[in-house]
Amino acid sequence: MHDKLPFSKEYQSASETKAEVPILSEVVPQDQIKIDTERYRMAKPKRIIIRAEITHDKDKKRTRTTMPR
Amino acid sequence: MIKTRKGPARLCQGDIFRGIEFIEYVMEKAGIVEISKIVFPLVIVLTQDCDLEQDHRRFKSSISQDHDKWLLSVLVAPLYNVEHVYQGEHLSELNMQMQKINPKKTPGEYLKDNRLPRFHYLEFPGNVPIVPSVIDFKHYFSVNVNYLHRVKKTKFVCSVSSLFREAISQRFASYLARIGLPELSNP
């Protein structure tokens, strides 16, 4: 098992959501949703490519994963 | 114009989320992991509502002895800004040029009237911060059901009300079930 994948900051923030699973008790009321309408008017789907080196420890020593044959 | 609602706490058909990621691939070579993903500004849930409702029961009780009704993933389709669709530019950041649709001529009018089987045009009420949008039924993907539960609090925008979402569902099913015939050349 790999302890950590040094993903980009963006990916970390996306994956490290503090929300618990499942969220069942609350739905965001419509009037509390704050969306930058202008930004969404212009937004288009975007591709993001993340490359990360697999490391086992904090020293980030490079290791190979074992692939099943 | 369609009708929207706040929706119950569970996932529902017709729910609209923002900023949903589609993982294109994950590759590992020589200790380097590469992940390619597309972030869609808005998507709508297409999975049948009864399936979502049955899946939701897993959180309510432990009566069921098996996991027969649990879902692995939820089917969603992106919403594109209709102005971008007219220009054929809605996927320009993925280096894709789509067909232009002239809004002032028959194709554009048919698009807005939902007479083109491939597309579904949506206009939202003023209290929903979404511009007039189009679903392209050729573009759909699945999202992990737990991921959607996890982000519902932060990424949920609104839910399309039942009659309107059923219209979307019916048109999507019809488009998916179409029979593709080959183009035969004259002898």
PDB file of N, CA and C in Angstrom, chain A residues 5 7 10-11 14-15 17 19-31 33-35 37 39-54 62-65 67, chain B residues 6-9 18 21 24-25 28 30-42 56 59 80-81 84 89-94 127-129 131 146 149-150 152-153 156-158:
ATOM      1  N   LEU A   5       0.092   9.763  -2.090  1.00  0.00           N
ATOM      2  CA  LEU A   5       0.411  10.186  -3.446  1.00  0.00           C
ATOM      3  C   LEU A   5       0.502  11.702  -3.425  1.00  0.00           C
ATOM      4  N   PHE A   7      -0.203  14.375  -4.752  1.00  0.00           N
ATOM      5  CA  PHE A   7      -1.007  15.008  -5.790  1.00  0.00           C
ATOM      6  C   PHE A   7      -0.866  16.524  -5.718  1.00  0.00           C
ATOM      7  N   GLU A  10      -4.496  21.255  -5.853  1.00  0.00           N
ATOM      8  CA  GLU A  10      -5.902  21.321  -6.268  1.00  0.00           C
ATOM      9  C   GLU A  10      -6.610  20.001  -6.002  1.00  0.00           C
ATOM     10  N   TYR A  11      -5.907  18.917  -6.378  1.00  0.00           N
ATOM     11  CA  TYR A  11      -6.522  17.615  -6.199  1.00  0.00           C
ATOM     12  C   TYR A  11      -6.729  17.318  -4.719  1.00  0.00           C
ATOM     13  N   ALA A  14      -9.674  19.028  -3.399  1.00  0.00           N
ATOM     14  CA  ALA A  14     -10.917  18.427  -3.878  1.00  0.00           C
ATOM     15  C   ALA A  14     -11.217  17.127  -3.142  1.00  0.00           C
ATOM     16  N   SER A  15     -10.175  16.378  -2.848  1.00  0.00           N
ATOM     17  CA  SER A  15     -10.413  15.069  -2.255  1.00  0.00           C
ATOM     18  C   SER A  15     -10.523  15.120  -0.733  1.00  0.00           C
ATOM     19  N   THR A  17     -12.339  16.623   1.300  1.00  0.00           N
ATOM     20  CA  THR A  17     -13.558  17.257   1.779  1.00  0.00           C
ATOM     21  C   THR A  17     -13.859  16.753   3.195  1.00  0.00           C
ATOM     22  N   ALA A  19     -16.774  16.700   4.494  1.00  0.00           N
ATOM     23  CA  ALA A  19     -18.136  16.185   4.608  1.00  0.00           C
ATOM     24  C   ALA A  19     -18.134  14.697   4.933  1.00  0.00           C
ATOM     25  N   GLU A  20     -19.045  14.299   5.767  1.00  0.00           N
ATOM     26  CA  GLU A  20     -19.163  12.891   6.132  1.00  0.00           C
ATOM     27  C   GLU A  20     -20.089  12.198   5.151  1.00  0.00           C
ATOM     28  N   VAL A  21     -19.924  10.925   5.035  1.00  0.00           N
ATOM     29  CA  VAL A  21     -20.807  10.130   4.167  1.00  0.00           C
ATOM     30  C   VAL A  21     -21.711   9.297   5.054  1.00  0.00           C
ATOM     31  N   PRO A  22     -22.961   9.228   4.868  1.00  0.00           N
ATOM     32  CA  PRO A  22     -23.718   9.987   3.895  1.00  0.00           C
ATOM     33  C   PRO A  22     -24.227  11.308   4.453  1.00  0.00           C
ATOM     34  N   ILE A  23     -24.481  12.236   3.547  1.00  0.00           N
ATOM     35  CA  ILE A  23     -25.116  13.496   3.954  1.00  0.00           C
ATOM     36  C   ILE A  23     -26.590  13.355   3.620  1.00  0.00           C
ATOM     37  N   LEU A  24     -27.384  13.189   4.620  1.00  0.00           N
ATOM     38  CA  LEU A  24     -28.791  12.896   4.350  1.00  0.00           C
ATOM     39  C   LEU A  24     -29.736  13.900   4.993  1.00  0.00           C
ATOM     40  N   SER A  25     -29.231  14.625   5.925  1.00  0.00           N
ATOM     41  CA  SER A  25     -30.135  15.421   6.729  1.00  0.00           C
ATOM     42  C   SER A  25     -30.302  16.841   6.227  1.00  0.00           C
ATOM     43  N   GLU A  26     -29.510  17.227   5.261  1.00  0.00           N
ATOM     44  CA  GLU A  26     -29.533  18.641   4.916  1.00  0.00           C
ATOM     45  C   GLU A  26     -29.363  18.858   3.413  1.00  0.00           C
ATOM     46  N   VAL A  27     -30.155  19.727   2.905  1.00  0.00           N
ATOM     47  CA  VAL A  27     -29.991  20.160   1.517  1.00  0.00           C
ATOM     48  C   VAL A  27     -29.773  21.660   1.554  1.00  0.00           C
ATOM     49  N   VAL A  28     -28.838  22.120   0.774  1.00  0.00           N
ATOM     50  CA  VAL A  28     -28.534  23.545   0.801  1.00  0.00           C
ATOM     51  C   VAL A  28     -29.749  24.319   0.266  1.00  0.00           C
ATOM     52  N   PRO A  29     -30.309  25.211   1.070  1.00  0.00           N
ATOM     53  CA  PRO A  29     -31.461  25.988   0.577  1.00  0.00           C
ATOM     54  C   PRO A  29     -31.059  26.832  -0.628  1.00  0.00           C
ATOM     55  N   GLN A  30     -32.001  26.985  -1.530  1.00  0.00           N
ATOM     56  CA  GLN A  30     -31.711  27.686  -2.782  1.00  0.00           C
ATOM     57  C   GLN A  30     -31.133  29.076  -2.553  1.00  0.00           C
ATOM     58  N   ASP A  31     -31.703  29.790  -1.570  1.00  0.00           N
ATOM     59  CA  ASP A  31     -31.264  31.168  -1.375  1.00  0.00           C
ATOM     60  C   ASP A  31     -29.898  31.273  -0.697  1.00  0.00           C
ATOM     61  N   ILE A  33     -27.335  29.349  -1.756  1.00  0.00           N
ATOM     62  CA  ILE A  33     -26.311  28.944  -2.723  1.00  0.00           C
ATOM     63  C   ILE A  33     -25.716  30.190  -3.335  1.00  0.00           C
ATOM     64  N   LYS A  34     -24.417  30.315  -3.191  1.00  0.00           N
ATOM     65  CA  LYS A  34     -23.754  31.476  -3.767  1.00  0.00           C
ATOM     66  C   LYS A  34     -22.895  31.001  -4.927  1.00  0.00           C
ATOM     67  N   ILE A  35     -23.379  31.271  -6.096  1.00  0.00           N
ATOM     68  CA  ILE A  35     -22.638  30.879  -7.287  1.00  0.00           C
ATOM     69  C   ILE A  35     -22.341  32.123  -8.091  1.00  0.00           C
ATOM     70  N   THR A  37     -22.532  33.688 -10.970  1.00  0.00           N
ATOM     71  CA  THR A  37     -23.295  33.404 -12.189  1.00  0.00           C
ATOM     72  C   THR A  37     -22.484  33.708 -13.439  1.00  0.00           C
ATOM     73  N   ARG A  39     -19.314  33.580 -13.858  1.00  0.00           N
ATOM     74  CA  ARG A  39     -18.292  32.550 -14.065  1.00  0.00           C
ATOM     75  C   ARG A  39     -18.921  31.308 -14.700  1.00  0.00           C
ATOM     76  N   TYR A  40     -20.112  30.959 -14.222  1.00  0.00           N
ATOM     77  CA  TYR A  40     -20.765  29.772 -14.777  1.00  0.00           C
ATOM     78  C   TYR A  40     -21.325  30.028 -16.169  1.00  0.00           C
ATOM     79  N   ARG A  41     -21.595  31.288 -16.437  1.00  0.00           N
ATOM     80  CA  ARG A  41     -22.034  31.630 -17.789  1.00  0.00           C
ATOM     81  C   ARG A  41     -20.919  31.321 -18.787  1.00  0.00           C
ATOM     82  N   MET A  42     -19.697  31.544 -18.366  1.00  0.00           N
ATOM     83  CA  MET A  42     -18.557  31.367 -19.259  1.00  0.00           C
ATOM     84  C   MET A  42     -17.907  29.982 -19.128  1.00  0.00           C
ATOM     85  N   ALA A  43     -18.253  29.245 -18.081  1.00  0.00           N
ATOM     86  CA  ALA A  43     -17.522  28.002 -17.797  1.00  0.00           C
ATOM     87  C   ALA A  43     -17.775  26.945 -18.864  1.00  0.00           C
ATOM     88  N   LYS A  44     -16.713  26.255 -19.193  1.00  0.00           N
ATOM     89  CA  LYS A  44     -16.788  25.112 -20.111  1.00  0.00           C
ATOM     90  C   LYS A  44     -16.056  23.945 -19.453  1.00  0.00           C
ATOM     91  N   PRO A  45     -16.372  22.729 -19.882  1.00  0.00           N
ATOM     92  CA  PRO A  45     -15.644  21.585 -19.332  1.00  0.00           C
ATOM     93  C   PRO A  45     -14.138  21.732 -19.580  1.00  0.00           C
ATOM     94  N   LYS A  46     -13.364  21.369 -18.569  1.00  0.00           N
ATOM     95  CA  LYS A  46     -11.903  21.497 -18.663  1.00  0.00           C
ATOM     96  C   LYS A  46     -11.236  20.160 -18.354  1.00  0.00           C
ATOM     97  N   ARG A  47     -10.156  19.890 -19.061  1.00  0.00           N
ATOM     98  CA  ARG A  47      -9.390  18.673 -18.771  1.00  0.00           C
ATOM     99  C   ARG A  47      -8.230  19.030 -17.842  1.00  0.00           C
ATOM    100  N   ILE A  48      -8.049  18.199 -16.837  1.00  0.00           N
ATOM    101  CA  ILE A  48      -6.926  18.382 -15.906  1.00  0.00           C
ATOM    102  C   ILE A  48      -6.142  17.087 -15.874  1.00  0.00           C
ATOM    103  N   ILE A  49      -4.844  17.183 -16.066  1.00  0.00           N
ATOM    104  CA  ILE A  49      -3.993  15.987 -15.991  1.00  0.00           C
ATOM    105  C   ILE A  49      -3.051  16.140 -14.800  1.00  0.00           C
ATOM    106  N   ILE A  50      -3.057  15.120 -13.979  1.00  0.00           N
ATOM    107  CA  ILE A  50      -2.218  15.132 -12.775  1.00  0.00           C
ATOM    108  C   ILE A  50      -1.172  14.036 -12.915  1.00  0.00           C
ATOM    109  N   ARG A  51       0.069  14.383 -12.709  1.00  0.00           N
ATOM    110  CA  ARG A  51       1.126  13.365 -12.679  1.00  0.00           C
ATOM    111  C   ARG A  51       1.757  13.384 -11.300  1.00  0.00           C
ATOM    112  N   ALA A  52       1.930  12.222 -10.735  1.00  0.00           N
ATOM    113  CA  ALA A  52       2.474  12.156  -9.383  1.00  0.00           C
ATOM    114  C   ALA A  52       3.396  10.955  -9.260  1.00  0.00           C
ATOM    115  N   GLU A  53       4.451  11.154  -8.494  1.00  0.00           N
ATOM    116  CA  GLU A  53       5.385  10.058  -8.250  1.00  0.00           C
ATOM    117  C   GLU A  53       4.915   9.285  -7.028  1.00  0.00           C
ATOM    118  N   ILE A  54       4.906   7.994  -7.143  1.00  0.00           N
ATOM    119  CA  ILE A  54       4.466   7.173  -6.016  1.00  0.00           C
ATOM    120  C   ILE A  54       5.600   7.071  -5.007  1.00  0.00           C
ATOM    121  N   ARG A  62      11.692   7.006  -4.403  1.00  0.00           N
ATOM    122  CA  ARG A  62      10.943   6.488  -5.539  1.00  0.00           C
ATOM    123  C   ARG A  62      10.862   4.963  -5.487  1.00  0.00           C
ATOM    124  N   THR A  63       9.707   4.445  -5.672  1.00  0.00           N
ATOM    125  CA  THR A  63       9.521   2.995  -5.644  1.00  0.00           C
ATOM    126  C   THR A  63       8.623   2.574  -6.797  1.00  0.00           C
ATOM    127  N   ARG A  64       8.700   1.339  -7.139  1.00  0.00           N
ATOM    128  CA  ARG A  64       7.813   0.793  -8.171  1.00  0.00           C
ATOM    129  C   ARG A  64       6.685   0.043  -7.517  1.00  0.00           C
ATOM    130  N   THR A  65       5.545   0.111  -8.100  1.00  0.00           N
ATOM    131  CA  THR A  65       4.456  -0.711  -7.596  1.00  0.00           C
ATOM    132  C   THR A  65       4.567  -2.105  -8.221  1.00  0.00           C
ATOM    133  N   MET A  67       2.916  -4.909 -10.117  1.00  0.00           N
ATOM    134  CA  MET A  67       1.745  -5.119 -10.962  1.00  0.00           C
ATOM    135  C   MET A  67       1.451  -6.607 -11.070  1.00  0.00           C
TER     136      MET A  67
ATOM    137  N   LYS B   6     -36.198  22.332  -4.273  1.00  0.00           N
ATOM    138  CA  LYS B   6     -35.020  22.111  -3.436  1.00  0.00           C
ATOM    139  C   LYS B   6     -34.689  20.627  -3.347  1.00  0.00           C
ATOM    140  N   GLY B   7     -35.724  19.802  -3.343  1.00  0.00           N
ATOM    141  CA  GLY B   7     -35.480  18.366  -3.357  1.00  0.00           C
ATOM    142  C   GLY B   7     -35.241  17.791  -1.981  1.00  0.00           C
ATOM    143  N   PRO B   8     -35.511  16.486  -1.823  1.00  0.00           N
ATOM    144  CA  PRO B   8     -35.244  15.832  -0.550  1.00  0.00           C
ATOM    145  C   PRO B   8     -33.743  15.640  -0.342  1.00  0.00           C
ATOM    146  N   ALA B   9     -33.391  15.127   0.821  1.00  0.00           N
ATOM    147  CA  ALA B   9     -31.974  15.003   1.149  1.00  0.00           C
ATOM    148  C   ALA B   9     -31.266  13.951   0.317  1.00  0.00           C
ATOM    149  N   ARG B  18     -22.740  20.968  -9.549  1.00  0.00           N
ATOM    150  CA  ARG B  18     -21.701  21.728 -10.268  1.00  0.00           C
ATOM    151  C   ARG B  18     -20.322  21.151  -9.955  1.00  0.00           C
ATOM    152  N   GLU B  21     -16.441  15.779 -11.480  1.00  0.00           N
ATOM    153  CA  GLU B  21     -15.275  15.279 -12.211  1.00  0.00           C
ATOM    154  C   GLU B  21     -15.571  13.945 -12.896  1.00  0.00           C
ATOM    155  N   GLU B  24     -11.061  10.225 -16.813  1.00  0.00           N
ATOM    156  CA  GLU B  24     -10.877   9.618 -18.143  1.00  0.00           C
ATOM    157  C   GLU B  24     -10.033   8.350 -18.048  1.00  0.00           C
ATOM    158  N   TYR B  25      -8.925   8.450 -17.337  1.00  0.00           N
ATOM    159  CA  TYR B  25      -8.085   7.274 -17.130  1.00  0.00           C
ATOM    160  C   TYR B  25      -7.122   7.499 -15.971  1.00  0.00           C
ATOM    161  N   GLU B  28      -0.351   3.991 -14.525  1.00  0.00           N
ATOM    162  CA  GLU B  28       0.870   3.983 -13.723  1.00  0.00           C
ATOM    163  C   GLU B  28       1.984   3.408 -14.570  1.00  0.00           C
ATOM    164  N   ALA B  30       6.361   3.158 -14.361  1.00  0.00           N
ATOM    165  CA  ALA B  30       7.651   3.469 -13.727  1.00  0.00           C
ATOM    166  C   ALA B  30       7.491   4.347 -12.490  1.00  0.00           C
ATOM    167  N   GLY B  31       6.511   4.043 -11.710  1.00  0.00           N
ATOM    168  CA  GLY B  31       6.338   4.758 -10.448  1.00  0.00           C
ATOM    169  C   GLY B  31       5.668   6.112 -10.584  1.00  0.00           C
ATOM    170  N   ILE B  32       5.260   6.454 -11.775  1.00  0.00           N
ATOM    171  CA  ILE B  32       4.562   7.727 -11.984  1.00  0.00           C
ATOM    172  C   ILE B  32       3.091   7.421 -12.287  1.00  0.00           C
ATOM    173  N   VAL B  33       2.236   8.028 -11.516  1.00  0.00           N
ATOM    174  CA  VAL B  33       0.797   7.870 -11.742  1.00  0.00           C
ATOM    175  C   VAL B  33       0.300   9.069 -12.537  1.00  0.00           C
ATOM    176  N   GLU B  34      -0.463   8.794 -13.565  1.00  0.00           N
ATOM    177  CA  GLU B  34      -1.050   9.886 -14.342  1.00  0.00           C
ATOM    178  C   GLU B  34      -2.569   9.740 -14.315  1.00  0.00           C
ATOM    179  N   ILE B  35      -3.215  10.811 -13.960  1.00  0.00           N
ATOM    180  CA  ILE B  35      -4.678  10.828 -13.896  1.00  0.00           C
ATOM    181  C   ILE B  35      -5.184  11.928 -14.816  1.00  0.00           C
ATOM    182  N   SER B  36      -6.091  11.558 -15.667  1.00  0.00           N
ATOM    183  CA  SER B  36      -6.705  12.563 -16.539  1.00  0.00           C
ATOM    184  C   SER B  36      -8.181  12.667 -16.186  1.00  0.00           C
ATOM    185  N   LYS B  37      -8.619  13.865 -15.942  1.00  0.00           N
ATOM    186  CA  LYS B  37     -10.031  14.047 -15.569  1.00  0.00           C
ATOM    187  C   LYS B  37     -10.591  15.278 -16.275  1.00  0.00           C
ATOM    188  N   ILE B  38     -11.890  15.245 -16.478  1.00  0.00           N
ATOM    189  CA  ILE B  38     -12.591  16.415 -17.023  1.00  0.00           C
ATOM    190  C   ILE B  38     -13.523  16.931 -15.936  1.00  0.00           C
ATOM    191  N   VAL B  39     -13.440  18.217 -15.692  1.00  0.00           N
ATOM    192  CA  VAL B  39     -14.337  18.828 -14.712  1.00  0.00           C
ATOM    193  C   VAL B  39     -15.483  19.507 -15.464  1.00  0.00           C
ATOM    194  N   PHE B  40     -16.694  19.020 -15.203  1.00  0.00           N
ATOM    195  CA  PHE B  40     -17.871  19.580 -15.860  1.00  0.00           C
ATOM    196  C   PHE B  40     -18.516  20.625 -14.943  1.00  0.00           C
ATOM    197  N   PRO B  41     -18.746  21.821 -15.458  1.00  0.00           N
ATOM    198  CA  PRO B  41     -19.344  22.881 -14.614  1.00  0.00           C
ATOM    199  C   PRO B  41     -20.700  22.476 -14.039  1.00  0.00           C
ATOM    200  N   LEU B  42     -21.530  21.807 -14.849  1.00  0.00           N
ATOM    201  CA  LEU B  42     -22.863  21.405 -14.378  1.00  0.00           C
ATOM    202  C   LEU B  42     -23.234  20.046 -14.967  1.00  0.00           C
ATOM    203  N   HIS B  56     -31.004   4.554  -1.497  1.00  0.00           N
ATOM    204  CA  HIS B  56     -30.965   5.429  -0.319  1.00  0.00           C
ATOM    205  C   HIS B  56     -31.367   4.693   0.960  1.00  0.00           C
ATOM    206  N   PHE B  59     -29.096   3.623   3.963  1.00  0.00           N
ATOM    207  CA  PHE B  59     -28.686   4.506   5.045  1.00  0.00           C
ATOM    208  C   PHE B  59     -29.738   4.573   6.157  1.00  0.00           C
ATOM    209  N   TYR B  80     -24.631  22.142 -20.995  1.00  0.00           N
ATOM    210  CA  TYR B  80     -23.798  23.108 -21.701  1.00  0.00           C
ATOM    211  C   TYR B  80     -24.571  24.405 -21.888  1.00  0.00           C
ATOM    212  N   ASN B  81     -23.858  25.503 -21.793  1.00  0.00           N
ATOM    213  CA  ASN B  81     -24.437  26.816 -22.062  1.00  0.00           C
ATOM    214  C   ASN B  81     -24.928  26.849 -23.515  1.00  0.00           C
ATOM    215  N   HIS B  84     -22.890  28.657 -26.071  1.00  0.00           N
ATOM    216  CA  HIS B  84     -21.687  27.951 -26.525  1.00  0.00           C
ATOM    217  C   HIS B  84     -22.055  26.871 -27.543  1.00  0.00           C
ATOM    218  N   GLU B  89     -18.870  25.676 -29.644  1.00  0.00           N
ATOM    219  CA  GLU B  89     -17.649  25.912 -28.874  1.00  0.00           C
ATOM    220  C   GLU B  89     -17.724  25.360 -27.448  1.00  0.00           C
ATOM    221  N   HIS B  90     -18.752  24.607 -27.135  1.00  0.00           N
ATOM    222  CA  HIS B  90     -18.933  24.220 -25.734  1.00  0.00           C
ATOM    223  C   HIS B  90     -17.860  23.257 -25.227  1.00  0.00           C
ATOM    224  N   LEU B  91     -17.160  22.575 -26.152  1.00  0.00           N
ATOM    225  CA  LEU B  91     -16.073  21.692 -25.720  1.00  0.00           C
ATOM    226  C   LEU B  91     -14.719  22.188 -26.233  1.00  0.00           C
ATOM    227  N   SER B  92     -14.638  23.487 -26.457  1.00  0.00           N
ATOM    228  CA  SER B  92     -13.418  24.040 -27.045  1.00  0.00           C
ATOM    229  C   SER B  92     -12.204  23.831 -26.144  1.00  0.00           C
ATOM    230  N   GLU B  93     -12.419  23.780 -24.831  1.00  0.00           N
ATOM    231  CA  GLU B  93     -11.277  23.600 -23.929  1.00  0.00           C
ATOM    232  C   GLU B  93     -10.809  22.148 -23.878  1.00  0.00           C
ATOM    233  N   LEU B  94     -11.554  21.277 -24.541  1.00  0.00           N
ATOM    234  CA  LEU B  94     -11.111  19.887 -24.707  1.00  0.00           C
ATOM    235  C   LEU B  94     -10.599  19.687 -26.137  1.00  0.00           C
ATOM    236  N   ASN B 127     -34.677  32.421 -10.026  1.00  0.00           N
ATOM    237  CA  ASN B 127     -33.975  32.209  -8.750  1.00  0.00           C
ATOM    238  C   ASN B 127     -32.913  31.117  -8.837  1.00  0.00           C
ATOM    239  N   VAL B 128     -32.780  30.500  -9.992  1.00  0.00           N
ATOM    240  CA  VAL B 128     -31.739  29.473 -10.166  1.00  0.00           C
ATOM    241  C   VAL B 128     -30.600  30.064 -10.998  1.00  0.00           C
ATOM    242  N   PRO B 129     -29.395  30.045 -10.464  1.00  0.00           N
ATOM    243  CA  PRO B 129     -28.293  30.733 -11.156  1.00  0.00           C
ATOM    244  C   PRO B 129     -27.687  29.907 -12.285  1.00  0.00           C
ATOM    245  N   VAL B 131     -27.701  29.567 -16.541  1.00  0.00           N
ATOM    246  CA  VAL B 131     -28.113  30.152 -17.826  1.00  0.00           C
ATOM    247  C   VAL B 131     -28.844  29.084 -18.650  1.00  0.00           C
ATOM    248  N   ASN B 146     -21.174   7.086  -3.900  1.00  0.00           N
ATOM    249  CA  ASN B 146     -20.712   7.627  -2.616  1.00  0.00           C
ATOM    250  C   ASN B 146     -20.075   9.009  -2.783  1.00  0.00           C
ATOM    251  N   HIS B 149     -22.881  11.473  -2.903  1.00  0.00           N
ATOM    252  CA  HIS B 149     -23.394  11.711  -1.551  1.00  0.00           C
ATOM    253  C   HIS B 149     -22.458  12.656  -0.797  1.00  0.00           C
ATOM    254  N   ARG B 150     -21.178  12.424  -0.977  1.00  0.00           N
ATOM    255  CA  ARG B 150     -20.183  13.188  -0.224  1.00  0.00           C
ATOM    256  C   ARG B 150     -20.194  14.663  -0.615  1.00  0.00           C
ATOM    257  N   LYS B 152     -22.745  16.296  -2.064  1.00  0.00           N
ATOM    258  CA  LYS B 152     -24.088  16.877  -2.238  1.00  0.00           C
ATOM    259  C   LYS B 152     -24.227  18.211  -1.498  1.00  0.00           C
ATOM    260  N   LYS B 153     -23.654  18.277  -0.325  1.00  0.00           N
ATOM    261  CA  LYS B 153     -23.821  19.480   0.487  1.00  0.00           C
ATOM    262  C   LYS B 153     -23.180  20.705  -0.168  1.00  0.00           C
ATOM    263  N   PHE B 156     -24.461  20.676  -4.740  1.00  0.00           N
ATOM    264  CA  PHE B 156     -25.847  20.613  -5.207  1.00  0.00           C
ATOM    265  C   PHE B 156     -26.332  22.015  -5.572  1.00  0.00           C
ATOM    266  N   VAL B 157     -26.963  22.132  -6.727  1.00  0.00           N
ATOM    267  CA  VAL B 157     -27.486  23.435  -7.143  1.00  0.00           C
ATOM    268  C   VAL B 157     -29.002  23.470  -7.000  1.00  0.00           C
ATOM    269  N   CYS B 158     -29.692  22.533  -7.651  1.00  0.00           N
ATOM    270  CA  CYS B 158     -31.145  22.469  -7.562  1.00  0.00           C
ATOM    271  C   CYS B 158     -31.597  21.137  -8.132  1.00  0.00           C
TER     272      CYS B 158
END
